[in-house]
Coordinates of N, CA, C and O in Angstrom, one line a residue:
M1 N 0.9 -1.2 0.0 CA 0.0 0.0 0.0 C 0.9 1.2 0.0 O 1.9 1.3 0.7
R2 N 0.5 2.2 -0.7 CA 1.2 3.4 -0.8 C 1.4 4.2 0.6 O 0.5 4.1 1.4
R3 N 2.5 4.9 0.7 CA 2.8 5.6 1.9 C 1.7 6.7 2.2 O 1.3 6.9 3.3
E4 N 1.3 7.4 1.1 CA 0.2 8.4 1.3 C -1.1 7.9 1.8 O -1.7 8.5 2.6
I5 N -1.4 6.7 1.3 CA -2.6 6.1 1.8 C -2.4 5.7 3.2 O -3.4 5.9 4.1
Q6 N -1.3 5.2 3.7 CA -1.1 4.8 5.1 C -1.2 6.0 5.9 O -1.7 5.9 7.0
E7 N -0.6 7.1 5.5 CA -0.6 8.3 6.3 C -2.1 8.8 6.4 O -2.4 9.3 7.5
Y8 N -2.8 8.7 5.3 CA -4.2 9.2 5.4 C -5.0 8.3 6.3 O -5.8 8.8 7.1
L9 N -4.8 7.0 6.3 CA -5.5 6.1 7.2 C -5.1 6.3 8.7 O -5.8 6.1 9.6
N10 N -3.9 6.8 8.9 CA -3.4 7.1 10.2 C -4.2 8.3 10.9 O -4.3 8.4 12.0
T11 N -4.6 9.2 9.9 CA -5.4 10.4 10.3 C -6.9 10.0 10.5 O -7.6 10.8 11.1
R12 N -7.3 8.9 10.0 CA -8.7 8.5 10.0 C -8.8 7.1 10.7 O -8.9 6.1 10.0
P13 N -8.8 7.0 12.0 CA -8.9 5.8 12.7 C -10.1 5.0 12.4 O -10.1 3.7 12.4
D14 N -11.2 5.6 12.0 CA -12.4 4.9 11.6 C -12.2 4.1 10.4 O -12.6 2.9 10.3
L15 N -11.5 4.7 9.4 CA -11.2 4.0 8.1 C -10.2 2.8 8.4 O -10.3 1.7 7.8
K16 N -9.3 3.1 9.2 CA -8.2 2.1 9.5 C -8.9 0.8 10.2 O -8.6 -0.3 9.8
Y17 N -9.9 1.1 11.1 CA -10.6 0.0 11.7 C -11.4 -0.8 10.7 O -11.5 -2.0 10.7
Y18 N -12.1 0.0 9.8 CA -12.9 -0.6 8.8 C -12.0 -1.5 7.8 O -12.4 -2.6 7.5
I19 N -10.8 -1.1 7.5 CA -9.9 -1.9 6.7 C -9.5 -3.2 7.4 O -9.4 -4.3 6.9
R20 N -9.4 -3.1 8.7 CA -9.0 -4.2 9.6 C -10.2 -5.2 9.6 O -10.0 -6.4 9.6
E21 N -11.4 -4.7 9.6 CA -12.6 -5.6 9.6 C -12.8 -6.2 8.2 O -13.4 -7.2 8.0
K22 N -12.4 -5.4 7.1 CA -12.7 -5.9 5.7 C -11.3 -5.9 5.0 O -11.0 -4.9 4.3
P23 N -10.5 -6.9 5.2 CA -9.2 -6.9 4.7 C -9.1 -6.9 3.1 O -8.0 -6.6 2.6
E24 N -10.2 -7.1 2.4 CA -10.1 -7.0 0.9 C -9.7 -5.6 0.5 O -9.3 -5.5 -0.6
W25 N -9.9 -4.7 1.3 CA -9.6 -3.2 1.0 C -8.1 -3.0 0.9 O -7.6 -2.2 0.2
Y26 N -7.3 -3.9 1.6 CA -5.8 -3.8 1.4 C -5.4 -4.1 0.0 O -4.7 -3.3 -0.6
R27 N -6.0 -5.1 -0.6 CA -5.7 -5.4 -2.1 C -6.2 -4.3 -3.0 O -5.5 -3.9 -3.9
K28 N -7.5 -3.9 -2.7 CA -8.1 -2.9 -3.6 C -7.3 -1.6 -3.6 O -7.0 -1.0 -4.6
L29 N -6.9 -1.2 -2.4 CA -6.1 0.1 -2.3 C -4.7 0.0 -2.9 O -4.1 0.9 -3.4
S30 N -4.1 -1.3 -2.7 CA -2.8 -1.5 -3.2 C -2.8 -1.5 -4.8 O -1.9 -0.9 -5.4
R31 N -3.8 -2.0 -5.4 CA -3.9 -2.0 -6.9 C -4.4 -0.7 -7.4 O -4.0 -0.4 -8.5
N32 N -5.3 -0.1 -6.7 CA -5.9 1.2 -7.2 C -6.0 2.2 -6.0 O -7.0 2.2 -5.3
P33 N -5.0 3.0 -5.8 CA -4.9 3.9 -4.7 C -6.0 5.0 -4.8 O -6.2 5.7 -3.8
F34 N -6.6 5.2 -5.9 CA -7.6 6.2 -6.1 C -8.9 5.8 -5.7 O -9.9 6.5 -5.8
S35 N -9.1 4.6 -5.2 CA -10.4 4.1 -4.8 C -10.7 4.5 -3.3 O -11.4 3.8 -2.7
V36 N -10.0 5.5 -2.8 CA -10.2 5.9 -1.4 C -11.7 6.3 -1.2 O -12.3 6.1 -0.2
S37 N -12.2 7.0 -2.2 CA -13.6 7.5 -2.1 C -14.6 6.3 -1.9 O -15.6 6.3 -1.1
E38 N -14.3 5.2 -2.7 CA -15.1 4.0 -2.5 C -15.0 3.4 -1.1 O -15.9 2.9 -0.5
L39 N -13.7 3.4 -0.6 CA -13.5 3.0 0.8 C -14.3 3.8 1.8 O -14.9 3.3 2.7
E40 N -14.4 5.1 1.6 CA -15.1 6.0 2.5 C -16.6 5.7 2.4 O -17.3 5.7 3.4
E41 N -17.1 5.4 1.2 CA -18.5 5.1 1.1 C -18.8 3.8 1.8 O -19.9 3.6 2.5
G42 N -18.0 2.8 1.6 CA -18.2 1.5 2.3 C -18.2 1.6 3.8 O -18.9 1.0 4.5
A43 N -17.2 2.5 4.3 CA -17.2 2.7 5.7 C -18.4 3.4 6.2 O -18.9 3.2 7.3
K44 N -19.0 4.4 5.4 CA -20.2 5.0 5.8 C -21.3 4.0 6.1 O -22.1 4.1 7.0
V45 N -21.4 3.1 5.1 CA -22.5 2.1 5.3 C -22.2 1.2 6.5 O -23.1 0.9 7.3
F46 N -20.9 0.8 6.6 CA -20.5 0.0 7.8 C -20.8 0.6 9.1 O -21.4 0.0 10.0
Y47 N -20.6 1.9 9.2 CA -20.8 2.6 10.5 C -22.2 3.2 10.6 O -22.5 3.8 11.6
G48 N -23.0 3.1 9.6 CA -24.4 3.6 9.6 C -24.5 5.1 9.5 O -25.3 5.7 10.2
R49 N -23.7 5.6 8.7 CA -23.6 7.1 8.5 C -24.2 7.6 7.2 O -24.2 8.7 6.9
T50 N -24.9 6.7 6.5 CA -25.5 7.2 5.3 C -26.8 7.9 5.7 O -27.3 7.7 6.8
F51 N -27.2 8.7 4.7 CA -28.5 9.5 5.1 C -29.7 8.6 5.3 O -30.4 8.8 6.3
G52 N -29.9 7.5 4.5 CA -31.0 6.6 4.8 C -30.9 5.9 6.2 O -31.9 5.8 6.9
Q53 N -29.8 5.5 6.5 CA -29.6 4.9 7.9 C -29.8 5.9 9.0 O -30.4 5.5 10.0
R54 N -29.4 7.1 8.8 CA -29.7 8.1 9.8 C -31.1 8.4 9.9 O -31.7 8.6 11.0
V55 N -31.8 8.5 8.8 CA -33.3 8.7 8.9 C -34.0 7.5 9.6 O -34.9 7.8 10.4
D56 N -33.5 6.3 9.3 CA -34.2 5.2 9.9 C -33.9 5.2 11.4 O -34.8 4.9 12.2
R57 N -32.7 5.5 11.8 CA -32.4 5.6 13.3 C -33.2 6.7 14.0 O -33.7 6.5 15.1
F58 N -33.4 7.9 13.2 CA -34.2 8.9 13.8 C -35.7 8.5 13.9 O -36.4 8.8 14.9
H59 N -36.2 7.8 12.9 CA -37.5 7.3 12.9 C -37.7 6.3 14.1 O -38.8 6.4 14.8
Q60 N -36.8 5.5 14.3 CA -36.9 4.5 15.4 C -36.9 5.3 16.7 O -37.6 4.9 17.7
Q61 N -36.0 6.3 16.9 CA -36.0 7.0 18.1 C -37.4 7.8 18.4 O -37.9 7.9 19.5
V62 N -38.0 8.3 17.3 CA -39.3 8.9 17.4 C -40.3 7.9 17.9 O -41.2 8.2 18.7
Q63 N -40.3 6.7 17.3 CA -41.2 5.7 17.7 C -41.0 5.3 19.1 O -42.0 5.1 19.9
N64 N -39.8 5.2 19.6 CA -39.5 4.8 21.0 C -40.1 5.9 21.9 O -40.6 5.7 22.9
F65 N -39.8 7.2 21.5 CA -40.4 8.3 22.3 C -41.9 8.3 22.4 O -42.4 8.5 23.4
G66 N -42.5 7.9 21.3 CA -44.0 7.9 21.3 C -44.4 6.7 22.2 O -45.4 6.9 22.9
L67 N -43.8 5.6 22.2 CA -44.2 4.5 23.1 C -43.9 4.9 24.5 O -44.8 4.5 25.4
L68 N -42.9 5.6 24.8 CA -42.6 6.1 26.2 C -43.7 7.1 26.6 O -44.2 6.9 27.7
M69 N -44.1 7.9 25.7 CA -45.2 8.9 26.1 C -46.5 8.2 26.3 O -47.3 8.5 27.2
E70 N -46.7 7.2 25.5 CA -48.0 6.4 25.6 C -48.0 5.6 27.0 O -49.0 5.6 27.7
L71 N -46.8 5.1 27.3 CA -46.7 4.4 28.6 C -46.9 5.3 29.8 O -47.6 5.0 30.8
I72 N -46.4 6.5 29.7 CA -46.5 7.5 30.7 C -48.0 7.9 30.9 O -48.5 8.1 32.0
S73 N -48.7 8.1 29.8 CA -50.1 8.5 29.8 C -50.9 7.3 30.4 O -51.9 7.6 31.1
V74 N -50.6 6.1 30.0 CA -51.4 5.0 30.6 C -51.1 4.9 32.1 O -52.1 4.7 32.9
M75 N -49.9 5.1 32.5 CA -49.6 5.1 34.0 C -50.3 6.2 34.7 O -50.8 6.1 35.8
G76 N -50.4 7.4 34.0 CA -51.1 8.5 34.7 C -52.6 8.2 34.7 O -53.3 8.6 35.7
D77 N -53.1 7.6 33.7 CA -54.6 7.2 33.7 C -54.9 6.3 34.9 O -55.9 6.4 35.5
E78 N -54.0 5.3 35.1 CA -54.3 4.4 36.2 C -54.2 5.1 37.6 O -55.0 4.8 38.4
K79 N -53.4 6.1 37.7 CA -53.3 6.8 39.0 C -54.6 7.7 39.2 O -55.0 7.9 40.3
Q80 N -55.1 8.2 38.1 CA -56.3 9.0 38.2 C -57.5 8.2 38.5 O -58.4 8.6 39.2
E81 N -57.5 7.0 38.1 CA -58.7 6.1 38.4 C -58.7 5.8 39.9 O -59.7 5.4 40.5
G82 N -57.5 5.8 40.5 CA -57.4 5.5 41.9 C -56.4 4.4 42.2 O -56.5 3.3 41.6
T83 N -55.6 4.6 43.1 CA -54.5 3.6 43.4 C -54.9 2.9 44.6 O -54.2 1.9 45.0
I84 N -55.9 3.3 45.3 CA -56.3 2.5 46.6 C -57.2 1.4 46.2 O -58.2 1.6 45.5
P85 N -56.8 0.2 46.6 CA -57.7 -1.0 46.2 C -59.0 -0.9 46.9 O -59.1 -0.2 48.0
E86 N -60.0 -1.5 46.3 CA -61.3 -1.5 46.9 C -61.3 -2.2 48.3 O -60.6 -3.2 48.5
G87 N -62.0 -1.7 49.2 CA -62.0 -2.2 50.6 C -61.2 -1.5 51.5 O -61.2 -1.7 52.7
F88 N -60.3 -0.6 51.0 CA -59.4 0.2 51.9 C -60.0 1.6 51.8 O -60.4 2.1 50.8
N89 N -59.9 2.4 53.0 CA -60.4 3.7 52.9 C -59.1 4.7 53.0 O -58.1 4.3 53.5
N90 N -59.2 5.8 52.4 CA -58.2 6.8 52.4 C -58.2 7.5 53.7 O -59.3 8.0 54.1
P91 N -57.1 7.6 54.4 CA -57.1 8.2 55.8 C -57.4 9.7 55.7 O -57.8 10.2 56.7
G92 N -57.4 10.3 54.6 CA -57.6 11.7 54.4 C -59.1 12.0 54.2 O -59.6 13.1 54.3
L93 N -59.9 11.0 53.9 CA -61.3 11.1 53.6 C -62.2 10.4 54.7 O -61.8 9.4 55.1
D94 N -63.3 11.0 55.0 CA -64.2 10.3 55.8 C -65.1 9.5 55.0 O -65.5 9.8 53.8
I95 N -65.5 8.3 55.4 CA -66.2 7.3 54.5 C -67.6 7.9 54.1 O -68.0 7.8 53.0
G96 N -68.2 8.7 55.0 CA -69.5 9.2 54.7 C -69.5 10.4 53.9 O -70.6 10.7 53.3
D97 N -68.5 11.2 53.7 CA -68.6 12.5 53.0 C -68.3 12.4 51.5 O -68.4 13.4 50.8
N98 N -67.9 11.3 50.9 CA -67.6 11.1 49.5 C -66.7 12.1 49.0 O -66.8 12.6 47.9
G99 N -65.7 12.5 49.8 CA -64.6 13.5 49.3 C -65.0 14.9 49.3 O -64.4 15.8 48.9
Q100 N -66.3 15.3 49.9 CA -66.7 16.6 49.9 C -66.4 17.2 51.3 O -66.7 16.5 52.4
N101 N -65.8 18.3 51.4 CA -65.5 18.9 52.7 C -66.6 20.0 53.0 O -66.7 20.9 52.2
G102 N -67.3 19.9 54.0 CA -68.2 21.0 54.4 C -69.5 20.5 54.6 O -70.6 20.5 54.5

């Protein structure tokens, strides 16, 4: 592999790791040192940095946030319905006044 390519890879540890994971790039870069842009595109896909992958990840995060909000609202609805099981009285309320003071 050319010295310039090695120096470039030393400045880009992500590409260096990608080449270690995909050793066929050693041969490709040795035979055609101008295919660095192809290497960068392959690394983007490998690391999930393409636009489509980022959109998918964002969409998944929005879905997770929606599920979290739904869970919080369901938990809030359960608390509004009453958390005291039937048969137990609330120490703050008198049994006969149905929650009305006065």
